Coordinates of C-alpha atoms and ligand atoms in Angstrom, one line a residue:
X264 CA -37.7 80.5 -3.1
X265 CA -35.0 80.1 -1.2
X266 CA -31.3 79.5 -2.1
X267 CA -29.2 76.6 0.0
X268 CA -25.6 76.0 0.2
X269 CA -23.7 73.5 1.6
X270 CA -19.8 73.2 2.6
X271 CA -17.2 73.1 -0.2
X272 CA -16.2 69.7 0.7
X273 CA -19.5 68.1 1.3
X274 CA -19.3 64.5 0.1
X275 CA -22.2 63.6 -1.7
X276 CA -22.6 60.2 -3.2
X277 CA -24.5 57.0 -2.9
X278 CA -24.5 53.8 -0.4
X279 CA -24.8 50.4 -0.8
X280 CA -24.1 47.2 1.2
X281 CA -22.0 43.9 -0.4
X282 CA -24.2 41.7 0.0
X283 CA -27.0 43.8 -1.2
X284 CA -25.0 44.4 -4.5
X285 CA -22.2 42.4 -4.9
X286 CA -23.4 38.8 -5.7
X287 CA -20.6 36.4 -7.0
X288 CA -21.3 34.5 -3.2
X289 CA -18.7 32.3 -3.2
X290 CA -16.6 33.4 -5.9
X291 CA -13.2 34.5 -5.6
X292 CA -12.8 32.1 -1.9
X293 CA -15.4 34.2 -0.2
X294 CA -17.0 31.9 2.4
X295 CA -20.7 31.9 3.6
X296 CA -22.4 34.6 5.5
X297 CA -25.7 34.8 7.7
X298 CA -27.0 37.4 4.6
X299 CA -26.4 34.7 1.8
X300 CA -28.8 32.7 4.0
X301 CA -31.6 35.2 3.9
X302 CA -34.6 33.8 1.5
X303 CA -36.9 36.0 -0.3
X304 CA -40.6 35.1 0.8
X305 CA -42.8 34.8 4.3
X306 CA -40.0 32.7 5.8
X307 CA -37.2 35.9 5.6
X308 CA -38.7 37.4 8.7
X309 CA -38.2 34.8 11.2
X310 CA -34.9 33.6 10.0
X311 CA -33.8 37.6 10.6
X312 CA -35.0 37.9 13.9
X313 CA -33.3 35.1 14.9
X314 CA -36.3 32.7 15.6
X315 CA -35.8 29.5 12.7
X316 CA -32.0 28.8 12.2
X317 CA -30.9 29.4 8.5
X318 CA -27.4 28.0 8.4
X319 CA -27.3 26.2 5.0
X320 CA -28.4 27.0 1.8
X321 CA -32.1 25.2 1.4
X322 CA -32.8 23.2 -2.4
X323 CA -35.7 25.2 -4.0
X324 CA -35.6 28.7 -2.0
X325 CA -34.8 31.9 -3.8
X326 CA -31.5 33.5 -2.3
X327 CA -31.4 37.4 -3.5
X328 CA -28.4 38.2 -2.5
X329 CA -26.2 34.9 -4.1
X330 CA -26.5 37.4 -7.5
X331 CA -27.8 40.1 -6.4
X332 CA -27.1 42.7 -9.2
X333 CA -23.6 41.7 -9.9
X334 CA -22.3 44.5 -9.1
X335 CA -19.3 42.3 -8.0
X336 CA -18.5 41.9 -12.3
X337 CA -19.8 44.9 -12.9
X338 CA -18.7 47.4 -10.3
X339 CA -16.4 49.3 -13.2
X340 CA -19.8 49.9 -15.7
X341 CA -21.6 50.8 -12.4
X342 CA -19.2 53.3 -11.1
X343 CA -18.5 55.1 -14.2
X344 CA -22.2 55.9 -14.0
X345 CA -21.4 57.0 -10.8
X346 CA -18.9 59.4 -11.6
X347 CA -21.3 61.0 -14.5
X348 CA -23.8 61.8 -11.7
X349 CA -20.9 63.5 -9.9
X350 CA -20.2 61.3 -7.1
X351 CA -17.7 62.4 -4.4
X352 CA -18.3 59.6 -2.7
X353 CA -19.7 56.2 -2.4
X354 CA -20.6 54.5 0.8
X355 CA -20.1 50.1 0.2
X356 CA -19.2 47.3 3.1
X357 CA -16.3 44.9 2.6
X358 CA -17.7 41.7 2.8
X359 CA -16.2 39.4 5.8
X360 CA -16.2 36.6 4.3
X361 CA -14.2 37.7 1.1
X362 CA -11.5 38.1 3.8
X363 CA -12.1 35.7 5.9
X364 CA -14.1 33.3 4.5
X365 CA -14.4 31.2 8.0
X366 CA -14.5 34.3 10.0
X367 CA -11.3 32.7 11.8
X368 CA -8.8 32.3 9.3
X369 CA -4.8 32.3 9.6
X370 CA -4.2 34.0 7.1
X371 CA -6.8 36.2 4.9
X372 CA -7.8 35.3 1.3
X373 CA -5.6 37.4 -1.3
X374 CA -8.5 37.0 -4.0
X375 CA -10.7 38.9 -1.7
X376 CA -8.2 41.6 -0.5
X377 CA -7.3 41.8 -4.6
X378 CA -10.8 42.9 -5.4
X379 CA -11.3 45.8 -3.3
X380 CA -8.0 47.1 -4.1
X381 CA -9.3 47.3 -7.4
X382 CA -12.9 48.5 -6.4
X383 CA -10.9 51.4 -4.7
X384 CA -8.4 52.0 -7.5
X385 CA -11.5 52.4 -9.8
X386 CA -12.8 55.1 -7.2
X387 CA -10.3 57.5 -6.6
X388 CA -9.6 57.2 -10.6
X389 CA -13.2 59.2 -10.9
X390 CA -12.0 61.2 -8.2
X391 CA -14.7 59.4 -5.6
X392 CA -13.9 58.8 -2.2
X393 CA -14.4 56.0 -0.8
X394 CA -16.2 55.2 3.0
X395 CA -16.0 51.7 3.9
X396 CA -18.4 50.2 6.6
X397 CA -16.7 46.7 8.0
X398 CA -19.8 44.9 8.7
X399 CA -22.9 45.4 7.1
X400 CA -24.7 43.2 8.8
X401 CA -22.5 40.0 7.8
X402 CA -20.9 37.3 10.0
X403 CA -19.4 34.5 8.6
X404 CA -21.8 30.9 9.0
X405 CA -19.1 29.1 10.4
X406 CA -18.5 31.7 13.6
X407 CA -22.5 31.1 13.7
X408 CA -21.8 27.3 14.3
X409 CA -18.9 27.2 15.5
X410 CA -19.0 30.0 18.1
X411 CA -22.8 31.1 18.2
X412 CA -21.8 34.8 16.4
X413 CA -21.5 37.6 18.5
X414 CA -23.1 36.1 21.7
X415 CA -19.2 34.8 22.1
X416 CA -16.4 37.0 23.4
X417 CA -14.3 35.2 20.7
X418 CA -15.9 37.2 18.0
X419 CA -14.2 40.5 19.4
X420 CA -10.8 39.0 18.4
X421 CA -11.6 37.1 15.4
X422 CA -13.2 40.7 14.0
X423 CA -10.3 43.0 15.8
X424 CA -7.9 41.0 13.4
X425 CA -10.2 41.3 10.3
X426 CA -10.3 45.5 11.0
X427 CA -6.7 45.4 11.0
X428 CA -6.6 43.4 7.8
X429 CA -8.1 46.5 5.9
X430 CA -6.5 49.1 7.4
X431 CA -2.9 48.1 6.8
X432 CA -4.3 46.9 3.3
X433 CA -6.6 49.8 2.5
X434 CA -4.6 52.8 4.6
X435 CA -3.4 54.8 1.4
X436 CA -6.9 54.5 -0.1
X437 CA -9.6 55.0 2.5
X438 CA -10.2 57.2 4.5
X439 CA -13.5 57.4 5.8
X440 CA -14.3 54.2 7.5
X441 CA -17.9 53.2 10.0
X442 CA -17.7 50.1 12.2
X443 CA -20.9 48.4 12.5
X444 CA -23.6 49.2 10.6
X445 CA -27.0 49.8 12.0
X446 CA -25.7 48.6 15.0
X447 CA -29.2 49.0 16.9
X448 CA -30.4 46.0 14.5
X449 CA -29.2 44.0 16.4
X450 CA -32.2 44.2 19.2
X451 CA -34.5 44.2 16.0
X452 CA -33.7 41.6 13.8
X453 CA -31.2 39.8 15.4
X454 CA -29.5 37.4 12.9
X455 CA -29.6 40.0 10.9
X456 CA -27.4 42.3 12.4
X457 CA -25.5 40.2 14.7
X458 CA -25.6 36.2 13.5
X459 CA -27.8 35.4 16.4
X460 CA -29.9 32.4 16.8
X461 CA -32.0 31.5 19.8
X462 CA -32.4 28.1 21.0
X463 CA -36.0 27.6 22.5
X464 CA -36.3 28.7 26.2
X465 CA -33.3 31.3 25.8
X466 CA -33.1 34.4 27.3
X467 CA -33.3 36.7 24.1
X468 CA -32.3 39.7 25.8
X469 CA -29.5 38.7 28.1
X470 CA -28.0 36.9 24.5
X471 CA -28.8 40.0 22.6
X472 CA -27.4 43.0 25.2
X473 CA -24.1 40.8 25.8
X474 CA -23.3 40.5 22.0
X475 CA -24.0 44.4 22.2
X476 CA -21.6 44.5 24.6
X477 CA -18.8 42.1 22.4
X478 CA -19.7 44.7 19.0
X479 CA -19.3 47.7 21.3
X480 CA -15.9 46.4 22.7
X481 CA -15.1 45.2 19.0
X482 CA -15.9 48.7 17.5
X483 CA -13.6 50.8 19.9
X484 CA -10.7 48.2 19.0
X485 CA -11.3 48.9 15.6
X486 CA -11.5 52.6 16.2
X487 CA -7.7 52.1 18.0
X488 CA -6.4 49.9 15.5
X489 CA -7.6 52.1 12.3
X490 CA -6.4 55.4 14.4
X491 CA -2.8 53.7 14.8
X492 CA -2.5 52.4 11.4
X493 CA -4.0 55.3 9.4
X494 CA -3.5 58.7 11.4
X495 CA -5.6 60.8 9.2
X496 CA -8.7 58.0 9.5
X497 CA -12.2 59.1 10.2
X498 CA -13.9 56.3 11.6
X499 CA -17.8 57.1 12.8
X500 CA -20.2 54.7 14.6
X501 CA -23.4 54.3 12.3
X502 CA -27.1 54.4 13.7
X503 CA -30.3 53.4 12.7
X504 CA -32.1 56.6 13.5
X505 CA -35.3 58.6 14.0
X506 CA -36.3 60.3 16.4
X507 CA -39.9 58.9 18.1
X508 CA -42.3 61.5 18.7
X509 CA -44.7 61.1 21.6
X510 CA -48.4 60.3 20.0
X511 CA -49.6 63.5 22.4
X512 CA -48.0 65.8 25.1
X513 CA -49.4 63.0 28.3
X514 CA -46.3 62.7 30.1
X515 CA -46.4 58.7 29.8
X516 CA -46.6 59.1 26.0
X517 CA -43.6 61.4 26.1
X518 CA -41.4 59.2 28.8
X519 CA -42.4 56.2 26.6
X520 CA -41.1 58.1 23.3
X521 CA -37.8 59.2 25.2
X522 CA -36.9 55.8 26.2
X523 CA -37.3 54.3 22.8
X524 CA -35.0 56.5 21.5
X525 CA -32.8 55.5 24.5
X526 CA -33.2 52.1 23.5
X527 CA -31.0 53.1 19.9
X528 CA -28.9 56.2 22.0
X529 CA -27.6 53.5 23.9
X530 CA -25.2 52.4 21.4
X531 CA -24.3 55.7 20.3
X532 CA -23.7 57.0 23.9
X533 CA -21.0 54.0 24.5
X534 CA -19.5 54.6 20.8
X535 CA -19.0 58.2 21.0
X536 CA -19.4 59.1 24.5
X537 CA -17.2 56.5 25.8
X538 CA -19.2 54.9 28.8
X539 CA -22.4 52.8 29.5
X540 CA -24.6 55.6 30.4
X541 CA -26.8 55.7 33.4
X542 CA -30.3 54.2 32.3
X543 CA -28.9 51.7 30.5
X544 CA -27.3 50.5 33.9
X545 CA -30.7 51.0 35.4
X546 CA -32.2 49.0 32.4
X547 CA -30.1 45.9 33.1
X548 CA -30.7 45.7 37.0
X549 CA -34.5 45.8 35.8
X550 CA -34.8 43.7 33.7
X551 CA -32.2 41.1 35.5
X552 CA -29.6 41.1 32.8
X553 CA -25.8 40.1 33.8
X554 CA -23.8 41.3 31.3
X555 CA -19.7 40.1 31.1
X556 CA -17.3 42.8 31.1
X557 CA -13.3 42.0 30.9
X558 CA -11.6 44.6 32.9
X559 CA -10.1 46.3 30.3
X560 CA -13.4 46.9 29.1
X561 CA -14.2 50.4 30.4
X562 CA -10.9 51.9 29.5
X563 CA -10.9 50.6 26.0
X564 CA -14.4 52.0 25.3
X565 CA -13.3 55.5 27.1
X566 CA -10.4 55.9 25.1
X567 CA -11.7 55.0 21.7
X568 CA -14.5 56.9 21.0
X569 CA -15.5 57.3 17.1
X570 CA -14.2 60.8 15.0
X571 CA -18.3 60.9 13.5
X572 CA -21.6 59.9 13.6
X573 CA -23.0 58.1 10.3
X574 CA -26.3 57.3 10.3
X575 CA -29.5 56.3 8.1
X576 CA -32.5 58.4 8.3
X577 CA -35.6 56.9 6.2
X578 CA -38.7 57.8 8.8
X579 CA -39.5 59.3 12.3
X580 CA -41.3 57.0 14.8
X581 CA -44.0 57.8 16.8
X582 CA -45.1 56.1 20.1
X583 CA -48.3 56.1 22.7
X584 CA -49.4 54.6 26.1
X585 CA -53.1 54.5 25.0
X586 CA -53.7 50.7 23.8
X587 CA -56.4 52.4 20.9
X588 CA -53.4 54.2 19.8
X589 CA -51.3 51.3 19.7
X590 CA -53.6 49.3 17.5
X591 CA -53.0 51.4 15.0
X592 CA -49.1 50.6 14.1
X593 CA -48.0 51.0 11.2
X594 CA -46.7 48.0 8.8
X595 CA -43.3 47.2 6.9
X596 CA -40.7 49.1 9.0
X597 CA -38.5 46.7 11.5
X598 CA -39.0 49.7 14.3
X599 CA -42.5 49.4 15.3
X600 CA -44.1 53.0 15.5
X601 CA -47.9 53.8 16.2
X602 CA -49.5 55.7 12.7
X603 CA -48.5 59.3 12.4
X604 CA -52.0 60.9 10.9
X605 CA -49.7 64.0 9.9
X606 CA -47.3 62.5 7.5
X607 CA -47.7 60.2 4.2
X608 CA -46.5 56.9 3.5
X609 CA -44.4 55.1 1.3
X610 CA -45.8 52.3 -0.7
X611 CA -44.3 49.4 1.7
X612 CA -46.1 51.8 4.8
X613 CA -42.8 53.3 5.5
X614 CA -42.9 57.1 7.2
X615 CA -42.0 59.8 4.8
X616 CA -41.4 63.1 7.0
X617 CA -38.4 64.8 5.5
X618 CA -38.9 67.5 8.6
X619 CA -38.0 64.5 10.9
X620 CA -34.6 64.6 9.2
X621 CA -33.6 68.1 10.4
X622 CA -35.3 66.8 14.1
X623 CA -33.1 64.1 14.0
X624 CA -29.7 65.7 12.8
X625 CA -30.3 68.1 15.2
X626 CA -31.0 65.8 17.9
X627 CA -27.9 63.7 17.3
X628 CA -25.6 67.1 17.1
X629 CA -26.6 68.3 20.6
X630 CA -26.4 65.0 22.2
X631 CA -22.3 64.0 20.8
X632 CA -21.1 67.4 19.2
X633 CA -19.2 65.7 16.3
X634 CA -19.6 65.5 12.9
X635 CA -22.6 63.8 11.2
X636 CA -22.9 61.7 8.0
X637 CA -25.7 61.1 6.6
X638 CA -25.2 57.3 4.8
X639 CA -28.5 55.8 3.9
X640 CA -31.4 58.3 3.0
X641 CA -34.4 57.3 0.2
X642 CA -37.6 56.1 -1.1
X643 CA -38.3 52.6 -2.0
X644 CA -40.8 52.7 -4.3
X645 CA -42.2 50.2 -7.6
X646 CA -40.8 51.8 -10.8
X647 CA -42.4 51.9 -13.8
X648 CA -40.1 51.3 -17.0
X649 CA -41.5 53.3 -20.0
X650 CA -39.7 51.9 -23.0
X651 CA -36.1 53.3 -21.6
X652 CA -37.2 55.6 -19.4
X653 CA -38.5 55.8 -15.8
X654 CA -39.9 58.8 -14.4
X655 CA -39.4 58.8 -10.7
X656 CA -40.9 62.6 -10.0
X657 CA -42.1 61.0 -6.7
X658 CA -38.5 59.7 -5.8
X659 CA -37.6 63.3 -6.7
X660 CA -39.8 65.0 -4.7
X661 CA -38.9 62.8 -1.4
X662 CA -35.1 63.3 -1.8
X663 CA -35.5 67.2 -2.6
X664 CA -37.3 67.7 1.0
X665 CA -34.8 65.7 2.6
X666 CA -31.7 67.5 1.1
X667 CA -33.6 70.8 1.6
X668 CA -33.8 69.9 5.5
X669 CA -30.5 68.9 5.6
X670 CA -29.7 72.5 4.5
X671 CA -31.7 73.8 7.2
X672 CA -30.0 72.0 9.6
X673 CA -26.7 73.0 8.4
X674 CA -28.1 76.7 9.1
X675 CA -28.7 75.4 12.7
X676 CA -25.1 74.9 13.1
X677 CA -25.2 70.7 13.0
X678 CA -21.7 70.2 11.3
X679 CA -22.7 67.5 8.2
X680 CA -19.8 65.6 6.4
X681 CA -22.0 64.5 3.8
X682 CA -24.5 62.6 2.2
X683 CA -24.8 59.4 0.4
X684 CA -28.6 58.4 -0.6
X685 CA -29.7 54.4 -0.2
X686 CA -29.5 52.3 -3.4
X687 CA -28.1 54.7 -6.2
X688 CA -28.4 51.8 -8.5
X689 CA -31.1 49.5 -7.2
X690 CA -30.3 46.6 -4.9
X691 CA -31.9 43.9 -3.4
X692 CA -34.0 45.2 -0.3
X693 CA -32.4 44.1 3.0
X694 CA -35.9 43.6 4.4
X695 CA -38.1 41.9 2.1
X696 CA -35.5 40.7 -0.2
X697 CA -37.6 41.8 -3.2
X698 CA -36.1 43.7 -6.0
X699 CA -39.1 45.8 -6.8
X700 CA -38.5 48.0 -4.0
X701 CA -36.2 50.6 -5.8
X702 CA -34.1 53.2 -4.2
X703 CA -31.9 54.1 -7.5
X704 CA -31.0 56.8 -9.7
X705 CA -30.2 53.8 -12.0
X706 CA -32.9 51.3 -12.8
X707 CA -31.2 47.2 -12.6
X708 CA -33.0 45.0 -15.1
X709 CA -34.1 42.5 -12.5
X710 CA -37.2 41.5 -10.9
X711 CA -38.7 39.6 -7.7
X712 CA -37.7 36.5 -8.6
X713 CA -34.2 36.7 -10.4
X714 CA -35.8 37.1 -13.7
X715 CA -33.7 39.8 -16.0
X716 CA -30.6 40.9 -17.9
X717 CA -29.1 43.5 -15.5
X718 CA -29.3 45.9 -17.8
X719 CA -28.4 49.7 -16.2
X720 CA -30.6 52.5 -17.4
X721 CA -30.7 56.0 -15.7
X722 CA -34.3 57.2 -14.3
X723 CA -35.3 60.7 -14.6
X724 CA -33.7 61.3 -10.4
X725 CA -30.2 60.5 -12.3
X726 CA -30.2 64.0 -14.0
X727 CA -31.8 65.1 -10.9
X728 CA -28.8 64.3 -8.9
X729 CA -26.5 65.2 -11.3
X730 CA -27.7 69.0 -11.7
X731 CA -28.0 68.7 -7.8
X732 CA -24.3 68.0 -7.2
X733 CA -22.9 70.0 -9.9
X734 CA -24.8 72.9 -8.2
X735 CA -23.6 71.9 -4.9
X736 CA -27.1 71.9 -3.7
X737 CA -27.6 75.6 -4.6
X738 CA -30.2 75.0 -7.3
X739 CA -32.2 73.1 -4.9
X740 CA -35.6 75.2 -4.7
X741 CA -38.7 73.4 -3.7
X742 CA -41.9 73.9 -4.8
X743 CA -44.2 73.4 -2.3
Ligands
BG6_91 C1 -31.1 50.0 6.2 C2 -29.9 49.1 5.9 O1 -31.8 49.4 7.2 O2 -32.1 50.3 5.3 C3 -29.9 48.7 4.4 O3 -28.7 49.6 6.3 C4 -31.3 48.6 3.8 O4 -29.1 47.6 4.3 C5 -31.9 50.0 3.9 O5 -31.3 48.1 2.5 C6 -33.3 50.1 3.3 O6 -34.1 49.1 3.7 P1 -34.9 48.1 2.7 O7 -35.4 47.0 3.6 O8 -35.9 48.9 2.1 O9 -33.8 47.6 1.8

């Protein structure tokens, strides 16, 4: 067995999203987002990728998220259990809308602004540190209507004001900050990560690379305004990622495989290395694509390149040229990838290949040189309760093979900031919507369809975590 360690400072904790968590969606003068819009059921799917227009609460459909687990009344129960795990950090979006409620407003809402103060205050009490993404994936409705989302330059503005909102606010109490996140999502599910809804006939892709372009411009003016207003700010870009393996070692499978990771990279290499590079210039003569650039543009995204690089890690991807190949895809993951015959899956057809992990930390670290942060990392799987208890050895064993490969890659010299798992407490999936897809250390009382008390109780993976952190990762020993 071997022994791991990881830095002194490493930040270890848990993620989570507002909208995911939070509930309360319109309490406290918080405004309508595209994510309270999101139905559970067959209908979810479109609506995310942009194709039926969800811009008002329907009579008779299930939102998840308009409760969610209430972690909006309850956020002081949830993060004490936080702090008995050991948390040094926990990873949770500000909600737009809390602060803007149109997206547009004069002045923001002090009820929202008043809550996180408090969230934070409740934090740094346990001694956890706070990292704050700005939008996980959230857009106020009435920018949707009123503007079309990120598709309009106005959004840039309307979300450079809301970033300097929570600096000034937030600058003695956070200090770790990510722009958008999953910021690839938005070529995958499209109202979903960027408001975007497609009239019939549209050009999808010209809509979807410019409002790229507007979150790209918006997340260096964040990065300016957050380095001018709080000096000692880290603020990191944060990826969807995964590296794709080629299905074999035929040149077309492996130029196929390198240009779908170019496809995410792109973002990246604007965010952190400061320029459009090369084949995404070739990419939009190709494909005919005129994107709008101001003239400040360039400079803005040269000068303001992000401190880190956060990103979520839950599967590899695998591609081929060979149409047998590509029957065989595999379901339930937004990134379509052909089936990888050496590596399991999860129970919603999901990737498990903690290896992948290291490939992709490594990957990342050679490509920008800065600090990673691992933010979103975990297994959704159906829990059993049994009587109080849950006994997640299979959540165990896929988060001990991923910390264990994180280990190794901090032997490979990849400089890691931390780690903060998906879901410590379970949330509503951003995906399906359903609640029986668990990522927590702490089990919610809630099911499918709303049904529940909310009741907390800690799964077997709590006391996992807890020994894990207390250790500093130094008791980690696998058993193969
Ligand atoms: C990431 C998102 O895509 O994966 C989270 O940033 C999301 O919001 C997580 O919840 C896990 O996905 P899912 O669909 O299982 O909730």
């Amino acid at each position: 067995m071997t022994s791991y360690s990881f830095p002194e400072n490493f930040l270890w904790g848990g993620a989570i999203a507002a909208n995911q968590a939070e509930g309360a969606f319109l309490e406290g003068g918080k405004g309508l987002s595209n994510v309270d819009l999101l139905p559970s059921g067959e209908k979810r799917i479109s609506i995310m990728k942009g194709n039926v227009p969800s811009l008002s609460p329907v009579d008779g459909e299930y939102y998840p998220s308009h409760e969610a687990i209430g972690f909006y009344h309850r956020y002081k129960e949830d993060i004490a259990l936080f702090a008995e795990i050991g948390f040094k950090a926990l990873r949770i979006s500000i909600a737009w809308a809390r602060i803007f409620p149109n997206g547009n407003d004069e002045t923001p809402n002090e009820a929202g602004l008043q809550y996180y103060d408090e969230l934070f205050d409740e934090l740094l009490r346990h001694g956890i540190q706070p990292v704050v993404t700005i939008a996980h994936f959230d857009v106020p409705v009435h920018l949707i209507e009123k503007y079309g989302s990120w598709r309009n330059r106005k959004l840039v503005d309307f979300f450079e004001t809301y970033a300097k909102a929570i600096f000034t606010r937030y600058k003695d109490k956070v200090k770790y900050w990510m722009t958008f996140n999953e910021i690839n999502m938005l070529l995958h599910l499209p109202f979903l990560g960027a408001g975007l809804v497609f009239k019939e006939g549209e050009n999808k892709e010209q809509i979807q690379y410019q409002a790229a372009h507007h979150q790209l411009v918006a997340s260096a003016l964040a990065v300016k305004a957050g380095h001018e207003i709080i000096p000692d700010a880290k603020i990191g870009c944060m990826l969807a990622a995964a590296m794709t393996y080629p299905y074999t070692c035929n040149p077309d499978d492996v130029m196929k495989a390198m240009e779908r990771d170019r496809e995410s990279f792109f973002f990246i290499d604007v965010q952190s290395r400061g320029k459009y590079p090369g084949y995404a210039k070739r990419f939009f003569k190709d494909h005919d694509l005129n994107i709008a650039m101001e003239e400040n543009d360039e400079e803005l995204l040269k000068n303001h390149t992000v401190d880190y690089i956060g990103f979520s890690y839950y599967s590899s991807r695998c591609i081929s040229t060979d149409p047998e190949v590509l029957s065989k895809m595999t379901s339930g993951n937004v990134f379509s990838s052909v089936s990888n015959p050496y590596v399991k899956k999860s129970e919603w057809g999901w990737t498990i290949d903690p290896k992948g992990l290291r490939i992709t930390a490594n990957q990342l670290y050679d490509r920008y040189q800065k600090p990673l942060f691992i933010v979103e990392n975990g297994l959704g799987a159906i829990d059993e309760l049994e009587g109080d208890q849950v006994n997640d050895d299979y959540r165990i064993d896929y988060l001990q093979h991923h910390v264990k490969e994180i280990a190794e890659s901090i032997q490979d010299g990849v400089e890691i900031l931390g780690y903060t798992s998906w879901g410590p407490i379970d949330i509503v999936s951003a995906s399906s919507g359903e609640m029986k897809k668990r990522y927590g250390y702490i089990y919610v009382d809630k099911d499918n369809g709303g049904n529940g008390s909310l009741k907390r109780i800690k799964k077997k993976s709590f006391y996992w975590y807890k020994e894990l952190i207390a250790a500093n990762g130094a008791n980690l020993a696998i058993r193969e």
